[in-house]
mmCIF file of C-alpha atoms in Angstrom:
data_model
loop_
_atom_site.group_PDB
_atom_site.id
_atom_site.type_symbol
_atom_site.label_atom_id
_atom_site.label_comp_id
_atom_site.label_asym_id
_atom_site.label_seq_id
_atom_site.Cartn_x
_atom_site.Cartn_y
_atom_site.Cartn_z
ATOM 1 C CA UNK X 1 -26.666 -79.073 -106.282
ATOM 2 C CA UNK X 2 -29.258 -80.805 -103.839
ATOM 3 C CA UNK X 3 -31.137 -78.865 -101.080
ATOM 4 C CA UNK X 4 -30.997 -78.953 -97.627
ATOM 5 C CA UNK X 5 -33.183 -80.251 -95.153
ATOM 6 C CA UNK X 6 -33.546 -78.247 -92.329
ATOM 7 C CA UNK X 7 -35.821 -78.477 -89.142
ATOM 8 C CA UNK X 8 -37.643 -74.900 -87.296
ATOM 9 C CA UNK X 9 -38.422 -74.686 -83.789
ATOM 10 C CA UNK X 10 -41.673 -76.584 -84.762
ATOM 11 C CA UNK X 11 -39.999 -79.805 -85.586
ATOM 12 C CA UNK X 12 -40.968 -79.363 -89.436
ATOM 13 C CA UNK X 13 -38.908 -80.366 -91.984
ATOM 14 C CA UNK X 14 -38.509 -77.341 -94.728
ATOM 15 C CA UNK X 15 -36.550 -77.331 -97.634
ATOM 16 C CA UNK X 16 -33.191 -74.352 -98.004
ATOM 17 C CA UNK X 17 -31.674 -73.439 -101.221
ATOM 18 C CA UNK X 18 -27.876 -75.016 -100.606
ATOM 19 C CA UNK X 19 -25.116 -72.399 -100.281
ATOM 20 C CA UNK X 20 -23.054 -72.793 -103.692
ATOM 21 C CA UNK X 21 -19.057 -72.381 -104.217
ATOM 22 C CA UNK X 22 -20.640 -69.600 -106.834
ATOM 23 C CA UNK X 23 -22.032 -67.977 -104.274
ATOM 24 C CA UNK X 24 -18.902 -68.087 -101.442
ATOM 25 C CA UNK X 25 -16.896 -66.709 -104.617
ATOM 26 C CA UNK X 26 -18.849 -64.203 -105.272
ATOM 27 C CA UNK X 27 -19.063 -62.966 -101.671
ATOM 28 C CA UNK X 28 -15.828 -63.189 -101.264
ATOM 29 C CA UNK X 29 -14.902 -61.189 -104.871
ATOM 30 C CA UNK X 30 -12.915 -64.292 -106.082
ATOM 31 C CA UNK X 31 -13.258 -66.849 -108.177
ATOM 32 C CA UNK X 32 -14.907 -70.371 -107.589
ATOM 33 C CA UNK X 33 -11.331 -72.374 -108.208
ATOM 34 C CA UNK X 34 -10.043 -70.149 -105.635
ATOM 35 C CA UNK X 35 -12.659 -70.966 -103.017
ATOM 36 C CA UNK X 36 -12.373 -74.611 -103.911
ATOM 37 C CA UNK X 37 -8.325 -74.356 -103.106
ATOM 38 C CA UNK X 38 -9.501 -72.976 -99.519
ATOM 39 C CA UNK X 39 -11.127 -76.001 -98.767
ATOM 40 C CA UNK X 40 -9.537 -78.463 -100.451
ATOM 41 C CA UNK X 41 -6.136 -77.145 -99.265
ATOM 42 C CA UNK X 42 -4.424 -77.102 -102.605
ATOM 43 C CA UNK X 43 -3.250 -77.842 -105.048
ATOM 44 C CA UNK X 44 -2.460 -73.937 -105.675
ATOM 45 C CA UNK X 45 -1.573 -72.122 -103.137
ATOM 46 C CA UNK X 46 -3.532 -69.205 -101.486
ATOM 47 C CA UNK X 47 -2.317 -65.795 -100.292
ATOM 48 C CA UNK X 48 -3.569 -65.685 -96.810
ATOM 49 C CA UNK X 49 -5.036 -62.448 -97.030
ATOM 50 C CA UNK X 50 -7.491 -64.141 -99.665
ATOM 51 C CA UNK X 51 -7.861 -66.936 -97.916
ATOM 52 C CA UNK X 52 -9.102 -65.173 -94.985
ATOM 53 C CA UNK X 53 -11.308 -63.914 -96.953
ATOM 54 C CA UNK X 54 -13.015 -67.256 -98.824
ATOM 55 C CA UNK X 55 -13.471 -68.182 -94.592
ATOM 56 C CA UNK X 56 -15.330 -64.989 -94.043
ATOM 57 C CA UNK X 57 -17.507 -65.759 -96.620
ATOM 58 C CA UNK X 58 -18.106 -69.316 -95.891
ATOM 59 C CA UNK X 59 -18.945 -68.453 -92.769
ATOM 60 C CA UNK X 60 -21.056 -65.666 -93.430
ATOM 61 C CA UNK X 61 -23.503 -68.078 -95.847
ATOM 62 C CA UNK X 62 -22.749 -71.133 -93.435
ATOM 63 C CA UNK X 63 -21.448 -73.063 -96.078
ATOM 64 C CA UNK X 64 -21.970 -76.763 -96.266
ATOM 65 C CA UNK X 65 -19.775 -79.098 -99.335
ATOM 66 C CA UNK X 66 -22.200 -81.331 -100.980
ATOM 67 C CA UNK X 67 -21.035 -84.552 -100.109
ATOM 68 C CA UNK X 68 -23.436 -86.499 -101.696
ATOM 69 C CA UNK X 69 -23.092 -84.891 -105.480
ATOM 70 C CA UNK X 70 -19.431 -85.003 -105.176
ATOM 71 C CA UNK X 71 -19.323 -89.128 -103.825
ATOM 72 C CA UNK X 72 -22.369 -90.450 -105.807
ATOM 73 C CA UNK X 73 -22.618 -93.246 -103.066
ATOM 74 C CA UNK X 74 -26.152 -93.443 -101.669
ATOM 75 C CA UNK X 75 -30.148 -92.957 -103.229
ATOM 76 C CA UNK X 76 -30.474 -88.827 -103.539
ATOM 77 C CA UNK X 77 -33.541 -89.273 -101.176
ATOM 78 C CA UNK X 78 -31.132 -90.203 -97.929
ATOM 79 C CA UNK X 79 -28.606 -87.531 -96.188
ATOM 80 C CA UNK X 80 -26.213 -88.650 -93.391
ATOM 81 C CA UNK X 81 -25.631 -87.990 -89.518
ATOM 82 C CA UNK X 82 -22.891 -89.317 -87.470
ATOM 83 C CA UNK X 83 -23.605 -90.465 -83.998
ATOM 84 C CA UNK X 84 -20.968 -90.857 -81.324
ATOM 85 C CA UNK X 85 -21.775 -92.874 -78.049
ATOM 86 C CA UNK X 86 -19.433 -93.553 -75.147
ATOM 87 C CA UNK X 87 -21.115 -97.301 -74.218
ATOM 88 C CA UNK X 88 -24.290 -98.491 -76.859
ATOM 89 C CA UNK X 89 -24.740 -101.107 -73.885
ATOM 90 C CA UNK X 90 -25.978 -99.153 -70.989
ATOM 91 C CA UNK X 91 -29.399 -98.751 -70.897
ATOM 92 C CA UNK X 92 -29.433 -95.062 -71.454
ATOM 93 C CA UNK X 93 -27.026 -94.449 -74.189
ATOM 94 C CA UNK X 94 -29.028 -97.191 -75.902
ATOM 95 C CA UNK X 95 -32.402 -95.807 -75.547
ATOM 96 C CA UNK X 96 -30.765 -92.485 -77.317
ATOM 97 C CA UNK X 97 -29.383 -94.349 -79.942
ATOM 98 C CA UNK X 98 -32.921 -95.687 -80.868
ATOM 99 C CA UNK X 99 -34.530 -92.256 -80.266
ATOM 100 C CA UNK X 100 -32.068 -90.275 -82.464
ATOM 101 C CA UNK X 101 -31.896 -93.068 -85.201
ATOM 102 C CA UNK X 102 -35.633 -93.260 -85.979
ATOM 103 C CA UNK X 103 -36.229 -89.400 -85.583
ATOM 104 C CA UNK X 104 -33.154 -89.065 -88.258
ATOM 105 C CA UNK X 105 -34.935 -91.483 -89.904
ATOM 106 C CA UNK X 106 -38.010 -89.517 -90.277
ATOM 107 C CA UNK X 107 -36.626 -86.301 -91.503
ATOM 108 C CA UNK X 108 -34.225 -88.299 -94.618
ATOM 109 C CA UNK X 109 -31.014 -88.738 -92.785
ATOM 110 C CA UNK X 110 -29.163 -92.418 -92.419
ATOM 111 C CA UNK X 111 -27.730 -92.530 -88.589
ATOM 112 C CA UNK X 112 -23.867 -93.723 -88.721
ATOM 113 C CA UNK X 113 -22.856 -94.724 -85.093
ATOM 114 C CA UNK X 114 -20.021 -94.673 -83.148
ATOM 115 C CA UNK X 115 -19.071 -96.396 -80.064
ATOM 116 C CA UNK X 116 -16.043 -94.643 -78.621
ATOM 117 C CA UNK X 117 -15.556 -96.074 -74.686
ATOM 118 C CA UNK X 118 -14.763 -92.807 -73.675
ATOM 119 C CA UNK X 119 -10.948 -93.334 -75.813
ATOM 120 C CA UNK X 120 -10.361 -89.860 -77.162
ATOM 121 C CA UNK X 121 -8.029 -91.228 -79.881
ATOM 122 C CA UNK X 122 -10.852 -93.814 -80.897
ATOM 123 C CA UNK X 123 -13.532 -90.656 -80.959
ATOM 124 C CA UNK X 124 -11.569 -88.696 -83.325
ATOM 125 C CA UNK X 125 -10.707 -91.703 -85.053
ATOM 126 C CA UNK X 126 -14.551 -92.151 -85.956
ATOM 127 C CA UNK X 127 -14.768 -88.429 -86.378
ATOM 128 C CA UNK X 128 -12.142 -88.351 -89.276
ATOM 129 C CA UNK X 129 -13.818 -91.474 -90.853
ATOM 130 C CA UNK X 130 -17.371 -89.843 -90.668
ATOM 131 C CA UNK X 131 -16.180 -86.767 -92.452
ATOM 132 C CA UNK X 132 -14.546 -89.120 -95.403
ATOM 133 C CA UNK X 133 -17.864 -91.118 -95.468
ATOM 134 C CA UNK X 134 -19.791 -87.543 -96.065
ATOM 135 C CA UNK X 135 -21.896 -86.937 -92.613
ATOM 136 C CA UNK X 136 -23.873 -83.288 -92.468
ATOM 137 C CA UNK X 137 -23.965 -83.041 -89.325
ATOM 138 C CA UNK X 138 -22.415 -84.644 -86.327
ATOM 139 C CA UNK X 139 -24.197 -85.360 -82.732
ATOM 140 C CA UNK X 140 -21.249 -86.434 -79.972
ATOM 141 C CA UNK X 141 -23.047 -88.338 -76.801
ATOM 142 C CA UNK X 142 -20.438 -87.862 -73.833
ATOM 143 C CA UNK X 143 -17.455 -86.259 -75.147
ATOM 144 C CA UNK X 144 -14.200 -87.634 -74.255
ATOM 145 C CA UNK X 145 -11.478 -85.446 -77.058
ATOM 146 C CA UNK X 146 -14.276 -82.305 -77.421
ATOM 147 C CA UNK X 147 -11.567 -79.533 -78.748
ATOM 148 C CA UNK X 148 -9.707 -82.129 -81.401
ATOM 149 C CA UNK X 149 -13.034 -83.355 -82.380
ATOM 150 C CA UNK X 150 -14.731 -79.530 -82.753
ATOM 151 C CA UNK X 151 -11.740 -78.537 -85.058
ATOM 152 C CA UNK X 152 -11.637 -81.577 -87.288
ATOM 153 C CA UNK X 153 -15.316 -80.495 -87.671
ATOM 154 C CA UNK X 154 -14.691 -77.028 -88.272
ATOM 155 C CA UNK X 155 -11.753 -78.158 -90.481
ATOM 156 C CA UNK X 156 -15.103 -79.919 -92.519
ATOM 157 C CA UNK X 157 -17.188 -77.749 -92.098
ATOM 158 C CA UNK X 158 -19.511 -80.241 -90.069
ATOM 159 C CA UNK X 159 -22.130 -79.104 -87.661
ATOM 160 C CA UNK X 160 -21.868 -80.468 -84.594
ATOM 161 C CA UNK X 161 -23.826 -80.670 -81.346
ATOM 162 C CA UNK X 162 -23.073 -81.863 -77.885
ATOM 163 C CA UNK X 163 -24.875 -84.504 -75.850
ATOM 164 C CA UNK X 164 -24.832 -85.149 -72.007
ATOM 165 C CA UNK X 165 -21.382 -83.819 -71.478
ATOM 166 C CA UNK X 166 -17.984 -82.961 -72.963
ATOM 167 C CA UNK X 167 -14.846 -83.618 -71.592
ATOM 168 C CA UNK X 168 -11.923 -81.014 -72.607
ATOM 169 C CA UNK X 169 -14.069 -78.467 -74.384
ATOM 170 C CA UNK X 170 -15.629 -77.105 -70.928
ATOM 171 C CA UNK X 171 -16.999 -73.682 -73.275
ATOM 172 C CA UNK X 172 -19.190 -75.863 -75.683
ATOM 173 C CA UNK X 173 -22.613 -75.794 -75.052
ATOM 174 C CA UNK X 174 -24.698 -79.377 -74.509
ATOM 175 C CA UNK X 175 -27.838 -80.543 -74.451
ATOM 176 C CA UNK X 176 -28.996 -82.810 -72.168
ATOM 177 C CA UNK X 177 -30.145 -83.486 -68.815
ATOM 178 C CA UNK X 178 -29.900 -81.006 -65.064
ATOM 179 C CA UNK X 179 -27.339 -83.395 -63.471
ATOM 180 C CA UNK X 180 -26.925 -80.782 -60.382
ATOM 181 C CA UNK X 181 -30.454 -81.135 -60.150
ATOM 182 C CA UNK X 182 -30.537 -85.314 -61.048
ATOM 183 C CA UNK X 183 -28.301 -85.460 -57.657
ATOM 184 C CA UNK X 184 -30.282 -83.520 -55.616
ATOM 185 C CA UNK X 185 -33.068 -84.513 -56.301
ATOM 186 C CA UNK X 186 -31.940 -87.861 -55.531
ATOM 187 C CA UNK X 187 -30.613 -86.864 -52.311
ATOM 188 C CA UNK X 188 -34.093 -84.758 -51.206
ATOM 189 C CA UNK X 189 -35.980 -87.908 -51.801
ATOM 190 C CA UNK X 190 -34.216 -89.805 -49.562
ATOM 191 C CA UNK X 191 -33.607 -87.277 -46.466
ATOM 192 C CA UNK X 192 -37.284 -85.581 -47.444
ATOM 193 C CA UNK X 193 -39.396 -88.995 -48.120
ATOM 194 C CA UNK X 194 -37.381 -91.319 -45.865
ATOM 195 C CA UNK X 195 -35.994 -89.468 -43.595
ATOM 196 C CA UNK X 196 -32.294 -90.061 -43.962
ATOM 197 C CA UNK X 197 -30.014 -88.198 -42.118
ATOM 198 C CA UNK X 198 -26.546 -90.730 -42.899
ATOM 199 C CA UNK X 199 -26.343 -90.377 -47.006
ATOM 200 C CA UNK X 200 -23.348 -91.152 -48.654
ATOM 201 C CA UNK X 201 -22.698 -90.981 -52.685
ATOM 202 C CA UNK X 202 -21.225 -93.275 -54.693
ATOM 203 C CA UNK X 203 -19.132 -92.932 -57.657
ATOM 204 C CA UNK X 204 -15.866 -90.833 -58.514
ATOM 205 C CA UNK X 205 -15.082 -88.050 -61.258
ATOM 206 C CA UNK X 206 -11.306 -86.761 -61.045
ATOM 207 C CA UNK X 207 -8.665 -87.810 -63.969
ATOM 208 C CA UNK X 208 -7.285 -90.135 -61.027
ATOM 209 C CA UNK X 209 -10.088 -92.095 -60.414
ATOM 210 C CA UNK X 210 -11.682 -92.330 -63.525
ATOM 211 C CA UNK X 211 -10.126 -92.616 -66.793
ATOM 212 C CA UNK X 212 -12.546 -93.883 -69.707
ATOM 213 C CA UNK X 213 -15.848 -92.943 -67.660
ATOM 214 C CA UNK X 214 -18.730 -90.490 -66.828
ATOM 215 C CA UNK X 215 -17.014 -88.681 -64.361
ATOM 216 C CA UNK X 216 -18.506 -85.393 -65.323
ATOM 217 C CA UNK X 217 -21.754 -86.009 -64.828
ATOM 218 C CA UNK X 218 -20.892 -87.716 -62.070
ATOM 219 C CA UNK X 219 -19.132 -84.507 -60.525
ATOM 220 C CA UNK X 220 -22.414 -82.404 -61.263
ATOM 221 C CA UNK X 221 -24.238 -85.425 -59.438
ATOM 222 C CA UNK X 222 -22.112 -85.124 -56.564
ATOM 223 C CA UNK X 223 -22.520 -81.099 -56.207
ATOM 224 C CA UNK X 224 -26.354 -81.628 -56.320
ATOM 225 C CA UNK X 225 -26.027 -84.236 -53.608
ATOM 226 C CA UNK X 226 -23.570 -82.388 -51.657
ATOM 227 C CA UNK X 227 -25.833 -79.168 -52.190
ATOM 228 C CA UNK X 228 -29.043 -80.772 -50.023
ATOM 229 C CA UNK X 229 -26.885 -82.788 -47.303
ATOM 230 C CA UNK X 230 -24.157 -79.672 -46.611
ATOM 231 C CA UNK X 231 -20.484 -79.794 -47.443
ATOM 232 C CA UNK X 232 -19.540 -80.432 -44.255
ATOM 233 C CA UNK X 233 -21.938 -83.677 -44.436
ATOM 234 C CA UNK X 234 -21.221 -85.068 -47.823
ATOM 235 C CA UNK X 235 -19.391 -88.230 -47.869
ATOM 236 C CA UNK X 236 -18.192 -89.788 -51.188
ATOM 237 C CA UNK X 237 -17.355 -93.540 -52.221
ATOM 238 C CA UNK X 238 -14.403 -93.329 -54.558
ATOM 239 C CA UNK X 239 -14.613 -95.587 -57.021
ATOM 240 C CA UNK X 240 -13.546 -95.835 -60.917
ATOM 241 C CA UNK X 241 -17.061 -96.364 -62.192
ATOM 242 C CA UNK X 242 -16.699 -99.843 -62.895
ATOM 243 C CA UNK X 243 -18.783 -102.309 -61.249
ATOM 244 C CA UNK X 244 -16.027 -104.435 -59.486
ATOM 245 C CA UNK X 245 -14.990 -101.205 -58.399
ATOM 246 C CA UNK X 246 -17.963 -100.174 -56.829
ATOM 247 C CA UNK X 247 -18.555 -103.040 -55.481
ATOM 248 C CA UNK X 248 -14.705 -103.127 -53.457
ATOM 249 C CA UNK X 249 -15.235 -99.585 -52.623
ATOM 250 C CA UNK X 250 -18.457 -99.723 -50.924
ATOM 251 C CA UNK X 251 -17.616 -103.482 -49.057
ATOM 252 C CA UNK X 252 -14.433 -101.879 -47.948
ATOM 253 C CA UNK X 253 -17.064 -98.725 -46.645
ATOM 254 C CA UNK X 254 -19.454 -100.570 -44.980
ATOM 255 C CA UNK X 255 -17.229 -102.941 -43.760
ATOM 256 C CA UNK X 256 -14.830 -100.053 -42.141
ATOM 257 C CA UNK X 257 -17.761 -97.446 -40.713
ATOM 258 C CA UNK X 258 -21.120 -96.992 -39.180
ATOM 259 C CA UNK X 259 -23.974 -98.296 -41.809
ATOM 260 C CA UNK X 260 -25.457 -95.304 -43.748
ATOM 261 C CA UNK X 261 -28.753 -94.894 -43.822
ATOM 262 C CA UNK X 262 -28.931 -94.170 -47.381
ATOM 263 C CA UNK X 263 -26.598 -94.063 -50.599
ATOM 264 C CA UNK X 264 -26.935 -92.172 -53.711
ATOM 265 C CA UNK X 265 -25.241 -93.922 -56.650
ATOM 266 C CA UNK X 266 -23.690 -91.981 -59.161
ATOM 267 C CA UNK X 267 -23.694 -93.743 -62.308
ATOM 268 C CA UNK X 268 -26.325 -96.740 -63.319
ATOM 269 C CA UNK X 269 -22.937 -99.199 -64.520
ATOM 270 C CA UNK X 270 -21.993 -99.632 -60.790
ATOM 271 C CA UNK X 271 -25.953 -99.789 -59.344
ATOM 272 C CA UNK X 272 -26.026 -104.091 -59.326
ATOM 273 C CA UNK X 273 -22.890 -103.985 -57.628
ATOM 274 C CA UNK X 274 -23.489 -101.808 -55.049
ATOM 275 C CA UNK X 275 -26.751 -103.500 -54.185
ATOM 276 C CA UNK X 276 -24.927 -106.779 -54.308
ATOM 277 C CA UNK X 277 -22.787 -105.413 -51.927
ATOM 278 C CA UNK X 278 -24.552 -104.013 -49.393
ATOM 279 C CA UNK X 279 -26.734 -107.349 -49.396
ATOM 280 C CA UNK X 280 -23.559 -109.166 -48.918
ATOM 281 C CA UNK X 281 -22.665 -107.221 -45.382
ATOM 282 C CA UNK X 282 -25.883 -108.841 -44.151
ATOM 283 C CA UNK X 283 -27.928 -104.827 -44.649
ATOM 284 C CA UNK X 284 -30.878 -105.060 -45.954
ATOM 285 C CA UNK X 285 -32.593 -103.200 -48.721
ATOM 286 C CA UNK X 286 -34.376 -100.501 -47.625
ATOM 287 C CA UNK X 287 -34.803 -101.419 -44.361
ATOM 288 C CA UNK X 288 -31.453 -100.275 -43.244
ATOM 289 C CA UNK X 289 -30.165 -98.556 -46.162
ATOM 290 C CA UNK X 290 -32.459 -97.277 -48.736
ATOM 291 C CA UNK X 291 -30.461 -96.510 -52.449
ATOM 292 C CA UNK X 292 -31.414 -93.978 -54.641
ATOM 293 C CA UNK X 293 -29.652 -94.654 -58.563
ATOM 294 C CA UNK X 294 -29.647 -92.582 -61.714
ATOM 295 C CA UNK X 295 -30.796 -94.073 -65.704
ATOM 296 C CA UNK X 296 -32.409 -97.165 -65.080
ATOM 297 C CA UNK X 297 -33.636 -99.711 -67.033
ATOM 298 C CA UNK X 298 -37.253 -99.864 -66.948
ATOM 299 C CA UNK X 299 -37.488 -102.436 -69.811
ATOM 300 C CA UNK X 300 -36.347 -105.292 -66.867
ATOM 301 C CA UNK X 301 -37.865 -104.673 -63.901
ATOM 302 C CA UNK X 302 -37.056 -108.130 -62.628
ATOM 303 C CA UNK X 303 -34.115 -108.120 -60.373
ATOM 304 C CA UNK X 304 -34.150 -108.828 -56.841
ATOM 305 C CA UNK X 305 -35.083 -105.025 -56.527
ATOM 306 C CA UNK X 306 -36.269 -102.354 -58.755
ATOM 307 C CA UNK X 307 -34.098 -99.268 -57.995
ATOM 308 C CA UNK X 308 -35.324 -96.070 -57.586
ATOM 309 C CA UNK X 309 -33.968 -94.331 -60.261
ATOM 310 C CA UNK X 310 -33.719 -90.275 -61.827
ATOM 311 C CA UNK X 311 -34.877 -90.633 -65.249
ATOM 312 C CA UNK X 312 -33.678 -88.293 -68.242
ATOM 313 C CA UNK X 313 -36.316 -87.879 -70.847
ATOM 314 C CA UNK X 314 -34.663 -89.087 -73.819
ATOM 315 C CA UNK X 315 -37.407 -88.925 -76.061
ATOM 316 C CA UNK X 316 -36.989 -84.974 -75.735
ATOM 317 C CA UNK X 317 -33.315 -84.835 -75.529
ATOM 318 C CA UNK X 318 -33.418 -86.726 -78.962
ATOM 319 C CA UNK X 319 -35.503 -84.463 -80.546
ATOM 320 C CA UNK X 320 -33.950 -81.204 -79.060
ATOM 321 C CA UNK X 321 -30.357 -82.720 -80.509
ATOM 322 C CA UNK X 322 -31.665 -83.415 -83.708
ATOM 323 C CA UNK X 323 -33.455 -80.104 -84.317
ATOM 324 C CA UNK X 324 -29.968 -78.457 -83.575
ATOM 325 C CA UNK X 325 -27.897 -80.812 -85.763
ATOM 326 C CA UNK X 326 -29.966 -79.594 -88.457
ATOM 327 C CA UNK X 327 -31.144 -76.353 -88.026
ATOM 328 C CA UNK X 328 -30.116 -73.697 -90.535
ATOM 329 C CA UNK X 329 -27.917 -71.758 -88.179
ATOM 330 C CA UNK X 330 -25.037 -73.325 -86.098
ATOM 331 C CA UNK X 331 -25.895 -75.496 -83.695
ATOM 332 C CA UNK X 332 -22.668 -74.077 -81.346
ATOM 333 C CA UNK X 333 -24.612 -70.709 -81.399
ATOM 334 C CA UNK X 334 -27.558 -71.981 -79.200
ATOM 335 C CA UNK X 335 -27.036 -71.407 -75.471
ATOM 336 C CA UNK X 336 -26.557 -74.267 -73.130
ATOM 337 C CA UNK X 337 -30.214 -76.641 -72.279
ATOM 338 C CA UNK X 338 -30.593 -78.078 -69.385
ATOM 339 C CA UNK X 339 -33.462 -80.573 -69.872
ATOM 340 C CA UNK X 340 -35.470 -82.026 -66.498
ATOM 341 C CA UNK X 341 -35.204 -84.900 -64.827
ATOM 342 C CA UNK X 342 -37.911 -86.539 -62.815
ATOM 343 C CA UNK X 343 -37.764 -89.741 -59.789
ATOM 344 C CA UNK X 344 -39.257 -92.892 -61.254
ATOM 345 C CA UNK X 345 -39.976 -94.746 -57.748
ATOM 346 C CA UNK X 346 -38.641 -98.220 -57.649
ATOM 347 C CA UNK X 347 -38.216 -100.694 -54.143
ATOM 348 C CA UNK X 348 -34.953 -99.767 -53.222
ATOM 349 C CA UNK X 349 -36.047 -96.333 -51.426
ATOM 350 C CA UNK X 350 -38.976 -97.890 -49.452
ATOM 351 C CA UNK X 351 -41.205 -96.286 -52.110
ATOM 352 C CA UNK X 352 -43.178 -99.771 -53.535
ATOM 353 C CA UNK X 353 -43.107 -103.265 -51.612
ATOM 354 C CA UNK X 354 -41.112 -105.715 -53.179
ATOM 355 C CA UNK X 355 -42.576 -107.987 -55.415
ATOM 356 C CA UNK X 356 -43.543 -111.306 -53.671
#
């Protein structure tokens, strides 16, 4: 049986002694065919007061198969991690695919990835496939199926740890970014800085409008906006996330009322599109409405504006994510991280000139 690879709270790689079906048997006062019945679910059957027993135990010594003596398939030197990603394209779930892939890289593990477009069937479609292919530990970016997908995992005994958000598992904990905080921040900047009194937010987040989409981090978003403007204040943009949507939405808006005097965009898919639109009404950009976005790109800075953007720190969310996927104990038992955001001024807000 190979060891485990396992990270402390310093970020060092130390070596555990792997849990053994010897050693689940024993603990459990049964015998090692017995235990491997339990997990294998047959071929003899088990009385369920024994079984019970065999789970106690495996959870008790956090037992993990050992995928790669049992398949034979890759150089003893590399382990495996699955990575799930709603959208690989966007500029932020592609910067955490590079961070998490070379810092997995660094501590022995191979990165599989998954790109699941928010389709709950398709994420649990990859999760299933990962299991077969022998992962030891699963990291799930956005969420879209989160109970199915945490009991296949338990089912596999798979550690698993949750990224940004999670749709229908609202108890799991995830790591990732203040969103409440990303929006009002957002929001402060542009009534604090520019004195903007009209701010309206763009984006939606109920099942209705938004089907295969952010929407929950776009909700937390809009309470952080709506949190520094007043409820009674707070105006929202419906749209479905997608940029022709965004950009119908806020023509029909500014085509319909007054012209804000700033707009908060919820999601950094729709951010071209809502520029392009308020450009097309004849406003200009900041002089009559500055826009504050979230997760920009700051590898191409050469649009017709640089937006003002929240940033996540994904170089720490990485690492955080990784630590938990493999830390000795579960990663489920760690309590909820809210990492922080910070503005990363751009031309849109009136912050910087734009470039001539």
């Amino acid at each position: 049986m190979s060891d485990l690879h396992n990270v402390d709270q310093n970020g060092a790689v130390v070596t555990v002694k792997r849990v053994t079906l010897a050693d689940v048997a024993r603990r459990a006062g049964t015998s090692t065919a017995v235990v491997s019945y339990v997990l294998n679910d047959g071929p003899r059957p088990v009385s369920e007061a024994l079984r019970a027993r065999v789970n106690e135990a495996l959870d008790d010594l956090d037992y993990r198969p050992d995928r790669i003596a049992r398949a034979l398939r890759r150089p003893s030197r590399w382990r495996q991690i699955g990575l799930l990603i709603p959208d690989v394209t966007l500029p932020l779930f592609g910067a955490l695919v590079g961070h998490i892939e070379v810092e997995a890289r660094l501590r022995d593990h191979l990165t599989l990835i998954g790109n699941t477009g928010y389709d709950p069937e398709r994420e649990l479609e990859f999760v299933g496939a990962f299991a077969d292919s022998g992962i030891d530990g699963l990291i799930v970016v956005g969420g879209a199926n989160g109970a199915a997908t945490a009991k296949l995992c338990a089912q596999n005994r798979i550690p698993i740890v949750w990224v940004h958000n999670n749709r229908d598992h609202v108890d799991a904990h995830v790591i990732g970014a203040d969103h409440f905080e990303a929006g009002a921040l957002a929001t402060r900047h542009l009534a604090t800085a520019h004195h903007r009194s009209d701010i309206v937010f763009v984006g939606g987040f109920t099942s209705e409008d938004v089907q295969h989409g952010d929407r929950e981090t776009v909700a937390q978003r809009y309470a952080g906006y709506a949190s520094v403007v007043g409820t009674a204040a707070a105006r929202q943009i419906r749209t479905d996330l997608t940029p022709a949507g965004a950009y119908r939405a806020v023509s029909r808006y500014l085509a319909d009322n007054p012209t804000p005097g700033g707009i908060v965009i919820g999601t950094y898919g729709q951010a071209a599109a809502v520029l392009r639109a308020i450009t097309d009404t004849g406003a200009r950009i900041p002089q009559d409405i500055s826009v504050v976005g979230f997760d920009g790109d700051r590898t191409n800075t050469y649009g017709q504006l640089v937006l003002t953007t929240v940033q996540q720190p994904i170089d720490a969310i990485a690492r955080v994510a990784l630590n938990a996927v493999l830390s000795t104990h579960s990663a489920t038992d760690e309590s909820p991280l809210a990492i922080d955001v910070h503005l990363d001024l751009g031309e849109t807000c009136g912050c910087r000139p734009p470039m001539s």
